[in-house]
Amino acid sequence: MSNYVQPLQQRTASLVTKKQLSFFIITWAISFGFFVRAYPAFTNPMPLNDGGLFLSIVEDILAKNFSLPQTISYNNGNIPLSYPPLAFYVIAFISKYFLIEPILILKWMPIVLSTVSIWAIYLLAKEIHKDELIASLSSVSFAMSPPSITWFIMGGGVTRTFGILFSIFTMLFAYRLFTKGKWINCLLTSIFGSLLLLSHPQWILQTIGVIIIFLLKFDNKDKNIKFSFTSHLTV
């Protein structure tokens, strides 16, 4: 009996250590990711690079009382506006009803959303690999990737971060839909996919490509997809 209990205790201790290590890594990834993304906001009065352009779009939406402008007044250029507008409307809404300057939202919203994306990457990697340690290491890789920092904290990051966050959640629930079925996964895939369409055009293409890979990978996907549409009892 003692020969059985001792290995069991060792496995339990090893499992706890692995969970603790995973928790430490994901916590460090989120903390580090937030710090390196927030530092430029403290040292620059404006969002980097194209912040003025996106500020003009928000101001034009506010000036038209939330009607979508056909052109942008940036540098008096009357530039045609042809871009998914969700991020701009969110900023305009927060600015008007919470009395926060749009420039502050443009600086900090990409930082917050890209930091949340680190956690979202963890959830996606955990769903795919079924391993918390691998998922936490994946989050570190994302948090330390230079493009995930520079491209997200500049002015255009306000739309990119909406795009990547909704992209990750769309892929997450699509994966669950193909592997587990359940109508709630179908609903959440549709919701986050719709928000993605309203956020950023390039992330749409990447998400479609990943979902196609999911479709090609799983043999029981047809059964699960049909089940998600026909079942209203399994959640």
PDB file of C-alpha atoms in Angstrom:
ATOM      1  CA  MET A   1       0.000   0.000   0.000  1.00  0.00           C
ATOM      2  CA  SER A   2       2.802   2.388   0.906  1.00  0.00           C
ATOM      3  CA  ASN A   3       4.506   1.617  -2.397  1.00  0.00           C
ATOM      4  CA  TYR A   4       1.390   2.859  -4.173  1.00  0.00           C
ATOM      5  CA  VAL A   5       0.757   5.931  -1.997  1.00  0.00           C
ATOM      6  CA  GLN A   6       4.256   7.344  -2.365  1.00  0.00           C
ATOM      7  CA  PRO A   7       4.258   7.515  -6.220  1.00  0.00           C
ATOM      8  CA  LEU A   8       0.735   8.960  -6.051  1.00  0.00           C
ATOM      9  CA  GLN A   9       1.932  11.690  -3.699  1.00  0.00           C
ATOM     10  CA  GLN A  10       4.885  12.395  -5.961  1.00  0.00           C
ATOM     11  CA  ARG A  11       2.601  12.702  -9.003  1.00  0.00           C
ATOM     12  CA  THR A  12       0.261  14.994  -7.054  1.00  0.00           C
ATOM     13  CA  ALA A  13       3.153  17.171  -5.937  1.00  0.00           C
ATOM     14  CA  SER A  14       4.440  17.299  -9.506  1.00  0.00           C
ATOM     15  CA  LEU A  15       1.001  18.305 -10.764  1.00  0.00           C
ATOM     16  CA  VAL A  16       0.685  21.094  -8.214  1.00  0.00           C
ATOM     17  CA  THR A  17       4.156  22.354  -9.128  1.00  0.00           C
ATOM     18  CA  LYS A  18       3.250  22.383 -12.803  1.00  0.00           C
ATOM     19  CA  LYS A  19       0.061  24.335 -12.105  1.00  0.00           C
ATOM     20  CA  GLN A  20       1.947  26.796  -9.962  1.00  0.00           C
ATOM     21  CA  LEU A  21       4.608  27.220 -12.617  1.00  0.00           C
ATOM     22  CA  SER A  22       1.959  27.768 -15.288  1.00  0.00           C
ATOM     23  CA  PHE A  23       0.220  30.357 -13.114  1.00  0.00           C
ATOM     24  CA  PHE A  24       3.511  32.149 -12.490  1.00  0.00           C
ATOM     25  CA  ILE A  25       4.376  32.205 -16.204  1.00  0.00           C
ATOM     26  CA  ILE A  26       1.009  33.544 -17.387  1.00  0.00           C
ATOM     27  CA  THR A  27       1.027  36.139 -14.596  1.00  0.00           C
ATOM     28  CA  TRP A  28       4.517  37.240 -15.588  1.00  0.00           C
ATOM     29  CA  ALA A  29       3.535  37.322 -19.282  1.00  0.00           C
ATOM     30  CA  ILE A  30       0.558  39.590 -18.609  1.00  0.00           C
ATOM     31  CA  SER A  31       2.522  41.847 -16.235  1.00  0.00           C
ATOM     32  CA  PHE A  32       5.536  42.114 -18.529  1.00  0.00           C
ATOM     33  CA  GLY A  33       3.316  42.534 -21.560  1.00  0.00           C
ATOM     34  CA  PHE A  34       1.432  45.396 -19.960  1.00  0.00           C
ATOM     35  CA  PHE A  35       4.621  47.158 -18.832  1.00  0.00           C
ATOM     36  CA  VAL A  36       6.378  47.144 -22.207  1.00  0.00           C
ATOM     37  CA  ARG A  37       3.185  48.267 -23.934  1.00  0.00           C
ATOM     38  CA  ALA A  38       2.376  50.987 -21.402  1.00  0.00           C
ATOM     39  CA  TYR A  39       5.846  52.553 -21.223  1.00  0.00           C
ATOM     40  CA  PRO A  40       5.554  54.545 -24.508  1.00  0.00           C
ATOM     41  CA  ALA A  41       2.215  55.960 -23.340  1.00  0.00           C
ATOM     42  CA  PHE A  42       3.971  57.547 -20.378  1.00  0.00           C
ATOM     43  CA  THR A  43       6.758  59.007 -22.527  1.00  0.00           C
ATOM     44  CA  ASN A  44       4.766  60.282 -25.527  1.00  0.00           C
ATOM     45  CA  PRO A  45       1.879  62.780 -25.500  1.00  0.00           C
ATOM     46  CA  MET A  46       0.332  61.252 -28.646  1.00  0.00           C
ATOM     47  CA  PRO A  47      -0.123  57.696 -29.896  1.00  0.00           C
ATOM     48  CA  LEU A  48       2.825  56.706 -32.058  1.00  0.00           C
ATOM     49  CA  ASN A  49       2.829  57.220 -35.822  1.00  0.00           C
ATOM     50  CA  ASP A  50      -0.727  57.416 -37.191  1.00  0.00           C
ATOM     51  CA  GLY A  51      -2.478  58.536 -34.007  1.00  0.00           C
ATOM     52  CA  GLY A  52      -3.559  61.852 -35.537  1.00  0.00           C
ATOM     53  CA  LEU A  53      -5.425  60.136 -38.366  1.00  0.00           C
ATOM     54  CA  PHE A  54      -7.446  57.923 -36.060  1.00  0.00           C
ATOM     55  CA  LEU A  55      -8.110  60.825 -33.714  1.00  0.00           C
ATOM     56  CA  SER A  56      -9.573  62.761 -36.644  1.00  0.00           C
ATOM     57  CA  ILE A  57     -11.915  59.871 -37.468  1.00  0.00           C
ATOM     58  CA  VAL A  58     -13.227  59.780 -33.888  1.00  0.00           C
ATOM     59  CA  GLU A  59     -13.664  63.549 -33.808  1.00  0.00           C
ATOM     60  CA  ASP A  60     -15.530  63.467 -37.119  1.00  0.00           C
ATOM     61  CA  ILE A  61     -17.909  60.823 -35.744  1.00  0.00           C
ATOM     62  CA  LEU A  62     -18.522  62.938 -32.655  1.00  0.00           C
ATOM     63  CA  ALA A  63     -19.038  66.066 -34.775  1.00  0.00           C
ATOM     64  CA  LYS A  64     -21.694  64.262 -36.817  1.00  0.00           C
ATOM     65  CA  ASN A  65     -23.450  62.967 -33.687  1.00  0.00           C
ATOM     66  CA  PHE A  66     -22.409  59.349 -34.362  1.00  0.00           C
ATOM     67  CA  SER A  67     -23.283  59.384 -38.051  1.00  0.00           C
ATOM     68  CA  LEU A  68     -20.605  57.686 -40.109  1.00  0.00           C
ATOM     69  CA  PRO A  69     -18.744  60.365 -42.112  1.00  0.00           C
ATOM     70  CA  GLN A  70     -18.106  59.727 -45.788  1.00  0.00           C
ATOM     71  CA  THR A  71     -14.753  61.531 -45.668  1.00  0.00           C
ATOM     72  CA  ILE A  72     -12.126  62.234 -43.005  1.00  0.00           C
ATOM     73  CA  SER A  73     -11.101  65.792 -42.218  1.00  0.00           C
ATOM     74  CA  TYR A  74      -7.494  64.810 -41.417  1.00  0.00           C
ATOM     75  CA  ASN A  75      -5.189  67.600 -42.718  1.00  0.00           C
ATOM     76  CA  ASN A  76      -8.207  68.938 -44.633  1.00  0.00           C
ATOM     77  CA  GLY A  77      -7.690  66.078 -47.051  1.00  0.00           C
ATOM     78  CA  ASN A  78     -11.307  64.902 -47.323  1.00  0.00           C
ATOM     79  CA  ILE A  79     -10.040  61.320 -47.366  1.00  0.00           C
ATOM     80  CA  PRO A  80     -12.776  58.751 -48.134  1.00  0.00           C
ATOM     81  CA  LEU A  81     -13.546  56.638 -45.095  1.00  0.00           C
ATOM     82  CA  SER A  82     -13.642  52.966 -45.995  1.00  0.00           C
ATOM     83  CA  TYR A  83     -12.742  51.082 -42.852  1.00  0.00           C
ATOM     84  CA  PRO A  84     -14.540  48.867 -40.305  1.00  0.00           C
ATOM     85  CA  PRO A  85     -15.835  51.461 -37.812  1.00  0.00           C
ATOM     86  CA  LEU A  86     -16.388  49.550 -34.554  1.00  0.00           C
ATOM     87  CA  ALA A  87     -13.264  50.775 -32.732  1.00  0.00           C
ATOM     88  CA  PHE A  88     -13.957  54.399 -33.626  1.00  0.00           C
ATOM     89  CA  TYR A  89     -17.525  54.187 -32.350  1.00  0.00           C
ATOM     90  CA  VAL A  90     -16.401  52.586 -29.090  1.00  0.00           C
ATOM     91  CA  ILE A  91     -13.911  55.403 -28.519  1.00  0.00           C
ATOM     92  CA  ALA A  92     -16.450  58.066 -29.455  1.00  0.00           C
ATOM     93  CA  PHE A  93     -19.040  56.541 -27.103  1.00  0.00           C
ATOM     94  CA  ILE A  94     -16.611  56.355 -24.167  1.00  0.00           C
ATOM     95  CA  SER A  95     -15.384  59.873 -24.830  1.00  0.00           C
ATOM     96  CA  LYS A  96     -18.852  61.423 -24.971  1.00  0.00           C
ATOM     97  CA  TYR A  97     -20.612  59.595 -22.170  1.00  0.00           C
ATOM     98  CA  PHE A  98     -17.694  59.097 -19.773  1.00  0.00           C
ATOM     99  CA  LEU A  99     -16.141  62.530 -20.449  1.00  0.00           C
ATOM    100  CA  ILE A 100     -12.696  61.215 -21.354  1.00  0.00           C
ATOM    101  CA  GLU A 101     -10.542  62.894 -23.975  1.00  0.00           C
ATOM    102  CA  PRO A 102     -10.351  60.788 -27.166  1.00  0.00           C
ATOM    103  CA  ILE A 103      -6.574  61.111 -27.238  1.00  0.00           C
ATOM    104  CA  LEU A 104      -6.287  59.372 -23.862  1.00  0.00           C
ATOM    105  CA  ILE A 105      -8.495  56.532 -25.045  1.00  0.00           C
ATOM    106  CA  LEU A 106      -6.449  56.206 -28.234  1.00  0.00           C
ATOM    107  CA  LYS A 107      -3.304  55.885 -26.131  1.00  0.00           C
ATOM    108  CA  TRP A 108      -4.543  53.431 -23.530  1.00  0.00           C
ATOM    109  CA  MET A 109      -7.190  51.277 -25.173  1.00  0.00           C
ATOM    110  CA  PRO A 110      -4.699  49.456 -27.452  1.00  0.00           C
ATOM    111  CA  ILE A 111      -2.506  48.775 -24.413  1.00  0.00           C
ATOM    112  CA  VAL A 112      -5.373  47.290 -22.441  1.00  0.00           C
ATOM    113  CA  LEU A 113      -6.764  45.238 -25.335  1.00  0.00           C
ATOM    114  CA  SER A 114      -3.374  43.864 -26.398  1.00  0.00           C
ATOM    115  CA  THR A 115      -2.695  42.869 -22.782  1.00  0.00           C
ATOM    116  CA  VAL A 116      -6.041  41.059 -22.648  1.00  0.00           C
ATOM    117  CA  SER A 117      -5.019  39.330 -25.885  1.00  0.00           C
ATOM    118  CA  ILE A 118      -2.123  37.708 -24.009  1.00  0.00           C
ATOM    119  CA  TRP A 119      -4.675  36.012 -21.765  1.00  0.00           C
ATOM    120  CA  ALA A 120      -6.799  35.117 -24.813  1.00  0.00           C
ATOM    121  CA  ILE A 121      -3.780  33.447 -26.462  1.00  0.00           C
ATOM    122  CA  TYR A 122      -3.368  31.403 -23.288  1.00  0.00           C
ATOM    123  CA  LEU A 123      -6.978  30.210 -23.500  1.00  0.00           C
ATOM    124  CA  LEU A 124      -6.635  29.276 -27.180  1.00  0.00           C
ATOM    125  CA  ALA A 125      -3.342  27.436 -26.674  1.00  0.00           C
ATOM    126  CA  LYS A 126      -4.755  25.603 -23.648  1.00  0.00           C
ATOM    127  CA  GLU A 127      -7.791  24.522 -25.660  1.00  0.00           C
ATOM    128  CA  ILE A 128      -5.616  23.167 -28.471  1.00  0.00           C
ATOM    129  CA  HIS A 129      -2.771  21.575 -26.481  1.00  0.00           C
ATOM    130  CA  LYS A 130      -4.724  20.600 -23.334  1.00  0.00           C
ATOM    131  CA  ASP A 131      -1.652  21.631 -21.344  1.00  0.00           C
ATOM    132  CA  GLU A 132      -1.479  24.675 -19.064  1.00  0.00           C
ATOM    133  CA  LEU A 133       2.310  24.893 -19.166  1.00  0.00           C
ATOM    134  CA  ILE A 134       2.467  24.931 -22.956  1.00  0.00           C
ATOM    135  CA  ALA A 135      -0.350  27.480 -23.000  1.00  0.00           C
ATOM    136  CA  SER A 136       1.453  29.753 -20.558  1.00  0.00           C
ATOM    137  CA  LEU A 137       4.672  29.541 -22.594  1.00  0.00           C
ATOM    138  CA  SER A 138       2.654  30.428 -25.700  1.00  0.00           C
ATOM    139  CA  SER A 139       1.387  33.531 -23.929  1.00  0.00           C
ATOM    140  CA  VAL A 140       4.956  34.538 -23.086  1.00  0.00           C
ATOM    141  CA  SER A 141       5.972  34.108 -26.724  1.00  0.00           C
ATOM    142  CA  PHE A 142       3.127  36.364 -27.799  1.00  0.00           C
ATOM    143  CA  ALA A 143       3.799  38.935 -25.065  1.00  0.00           C
ATOM    144  CA  MET A 144       7.488  39.241 -26.046  1.00  0.00           C
ATOM    145  CA  SER A 145       6.968  39.264 -29.811  1.00  0.00           C
ATOM    146  CA  PRO A 146       8.077  42.721 -31.093  1.00  0.00           C
ATOM    147  CA  PRO A 147       5.246  43.028 -33.686  1.00  0.00           C
ATOM    148  CA  SER A 148       2.664  42.320 -30.988  1.00  0.00           C
ATOM    149  CA  ILE A 149       4.052  45.319 -29.109  1.00  0.00           C
ATOM    150  CA  THR A 150       4.959  47.952 -31.705  1.00  0.00           C
ATOM    151  CA  TRP A 151       2.062  47.362 -34.101  1.00  0.00           C
ATOM    152  CA  PHE A 152      -0.496  47.408 -31.328  1.00  0.00           C
ATOM    153  CA  ILE A 153       0.508  50.478 -29.335  1.00  0.00           C
ATOM    154  CA  MET A 154       0.689  52.949 -32.216  1.00  0.00           C
ATOM    155  CA  GLY A 155      -2.354  54.890 -33.407  1.00  0.00           C
ATOM    156  CA  GLY A 156      -3.536  52.142 -35.718  1.00  0.00           C
ATOM    157  CA  GLY A 157      -3.292  49.717 -32.835  1.00  0.00           C
ATOM    158  CA  VAL A 158      -6.713  50.804 -31.671  1.00  0.00           C
ATOM    159  CA  THR A 159      -8.241  48.847 -34.555  1.00  0.00           C
ATOM    160  CA  ARG A 160      -5.597  46.099 -34.687  1.00  0.00           C
ATOM    161  CA  THR A 161      -6.104  45.198 -31.028  1.00  0.00           C
ATOM    162  CA  PHE A 162      -9.862  44.950 -31.473  1.00  0.00           C
ATOM    163  CA  GLY A 163      -9.162  42.783 -34.496  1.00  0.00           C
ATOM    164  CA  ILE A 164      -6.723  40.375 -32.871  1.00  0.00           C
ATOM    165  CA  LEU A 165      -8.788  40.017 -29.694  1.00  0.00           C
ATOM    166  CA  PHE A 166     -11.947  39.143 -31.610  1.00  0.00           C
ATOM    167  CA  SER A 167      -9.906  36.964 -33.968  1.00  0.00           C
ATOM    168  CA  ILE A 168      -8.512  34.881 -31.101  1.00  0.00           C
ATOM    169  CA  PHE A 169     -11.935  34.415 -29.516  1.00  0.00           C
ATOM    170  CA  THR A 170     -13.461  33.522 -32.891  1.00  0.00           C
ATOM    171  CA  MET A 171     -10.804  30.841 -33.396  1.00  0.00           C
ATOM    172  CA  LEU A 172     -11.211  29.625 -29.809  1.00  0.00           C
ATOM    173  CA  PHE A 173     -14.952  29.063 -30.039  1.00  0.00           C
ATOM    174  CA  ALA A 174     -14.718  27.734 -33.602  1.00  0.00           C
ATOM    175  CA  TYR A 175     -12.243  25.130 -32.323  1.00  0.00           C
ATOM    176  CA  ARG A 176     -14.631  24.226 -29.514  1.00  0.00           C
ATOM    177  CA  LEU A 177     -17.482  24.057 -32.020  1.00  0.00           C
ATOM    178  CA  PHE A 178     -15.612  21.602 -34.253  1.00  0.00           C
ATOM    179  CA  THR A 179     -14.443  19.433 -31.334  1.00  0.00           C
ATOM    180  CA  LYS A 180     -17.364  19.580 -28.903  1.00  0.00           C
ATOM    181  CA  GLY A 181     -20.369  20.897 -30.774  1.00  0.00           C
ATOM    182  CA  LYS A 182     -22.837  22.716 -28.466  1.00  0.00           C
ATOM    183  CA  TRP A 183     -24.950  25.599 -29.671  1.00  0.00           C
ATOM    184  CA  ILE A 184     -23.289  28.067 -27.283  1.00  0.00           C
ATOM    185  CA  ASN A 185     -19.994  27.638 -29.163  1.00  0.00           C
ATOM    186  CA  CYS A 186     -21.803  28.257 -32.450  1.00  0.00           C
ATOM    187  CA  LEU A 187     -23.387  31.402 -31.004  1.00  0.00           C
ATOM    188  CA  LEU A 188     -20.123  32.763 -29.589  1.00  0.00           C
ATOM    189  CA  THR A 189     -18.257  32.021 -32.819  1.00  0.00           C
ATOM    190  CA  SER A 190     -20.886  34.001 -34.710  1.00  0.00           C
ATOM    191  CA  ILE A 191     -20.803  36.914 -32.245  1.00  0.00           C
ATOM    192  CA  PHE A 192     -17.028  37.286 -32.149  1.00  0.00           C
ATOM    193  CA  GLY A 193     -16.787  36.704 -35.907  1.00  0.00           C
ATOM    194  CA  SER A 194     -19.270  39.524 -36.468  1.00  0.00           C
ATOM    195  CA  LEU A 195     -17.338  41.841 -34.157  1.00  0.00           C
ATOM    196  CA  LEU A 196     -14.173  40.908 -36.056  1.00  0.00           C
ATOM    197  CA  LEU A 197     -15.788  41.911 -39.354  1.00  0.00           C
ATOM    198  CA  LEU A 198     -16.528  45.318 -37.827  1.00  0.00           C
ATOM    199  CA  SER A 199     -12.999  45.771 -36.510  1.00  0.00           C
ATOM    200  CA  HIS A 200     -10.124  45.002 -38.874  1.00  0.00           C
ATOM    201  CA  PRO A 201      -9.913  43.657 -42.453  1.00  0.00           C
ATOM    202  CA  GLN A 202      -6.573  41.817 -42.291  1.00  0.00           C
ATOM    203  CA  TRP A 203      -7.384  39.832 -39.168  1.00  0.00           C
ATOM    204  CA  ILE A 204     -10.493  38.592 -40.975  1.00  0.00           C
ATOM    205  CA  LEU A 205      -8.342  36.838 -43.607  1.00  0.00           C
ATOM    206  CA  GLN A 206      -6.077  35.250 -41.004  1.00  0.00           C
ATOM    207  CA  THR A 207      -9.027  33.992 -38.974  1.00  0.00           C
ATOM    208  CA  ILE A 208     -10.693  32.463 -42.018  1.00  0.00           C
ATOM    209  CA  GLY A 209      -7.435  30.705 -42.887  1.00  0.00           C
ATOM    210  CA  VAL A 210      -7.077  29.215 -39.402  1.00  0.00           C
ATOM    211  CA  ILE A 211     -10.712  28.064 -39.338  1.00  0.00           C
ATOM    212  CA  ILE A 212     -10.204  26.360 -42.712  1.00  0.00           C
ATOM    213  CA  ILE A 213      -7.261  24.470 -41.155  1.00  0.00           C
ATOM    214  CA  PHE A 214      -9.548  23.430 -38.307  1.00  0.00           C
ATOM    215  CA  LEU A 215     -12.110  22.232 -40.844  1.00  0.00           C
ATOM    216  CA  LEU A 216      -9.530  20.111 -42.634  1.00  0.00           C
ATOM    217  CA  LYS A 217      -8.150  18.634 -39.421  1.00  0.00           C
ATOM    218  CA  PHE A 218     -11.191  17.219 -37.616  1.00  0.00           C
ATOM    219  CA  ASP A 219     -13.095  14.175 -38.834  1.00  0.00           C
ATOM    220  CA  ASN A 220     -16.182  14.655 -36.652  1.00  0.00           C
ATOM    221  CA  LYS A 221     -16.648  18.347 -37.400  1.00  0.00           C
ATOM    222  CA  ASP A 222     -19.777  17.813 -39.522  1.00  0.00           C
ATOM    223  CA  LYS A 223     -21.515  15.954 -36.700  1.00  0.00           C
ATOM    224  CA  ASN A 224     -20.609  18.612 -34.135  1.00  0.00           C
ATOM    225  CA  ILE A 225     -21.616  21.529 -36.349  1.00  0.00           C
ATOM    226  CA  LYS A 226     -24.990  19.947 -37.155  1.00  0.00           C
ATOM    227  CA  PHE A 227     -25.484  19.098 -33.508  1.00  0.00           C
ATOM    228  CA  SER A 228     -24.753  22.707 -32.487  1.00  0.00           C
ATOM    229  CA  PHE A 229     -27.591  23.914 -34.724  1.00  0.00           C
ATOM    230  CA  THR A 230     -30.113  21.242 -33.738  1.00  0.00           C
ATOM    231  CA  SER A 231     -29.508  20.893 -30.003  1.00  0.00           C
ATOM    232  CA  HIS A 232     -30.917  23.459 -27.597  1.00  0.00           C
ATOM    233  CA  LEU A 233     -30.382  21.441 -24.449  1.00  0.00           C
ATOM    234  CA  THR A 234     -26.635  20.867 -24.280  1.00  0.00           C
ATOM    235  CA  VAL A 235     -24.591  23.821 -23.085  1.00  0.00           C
TER     236      VAL A 235
END
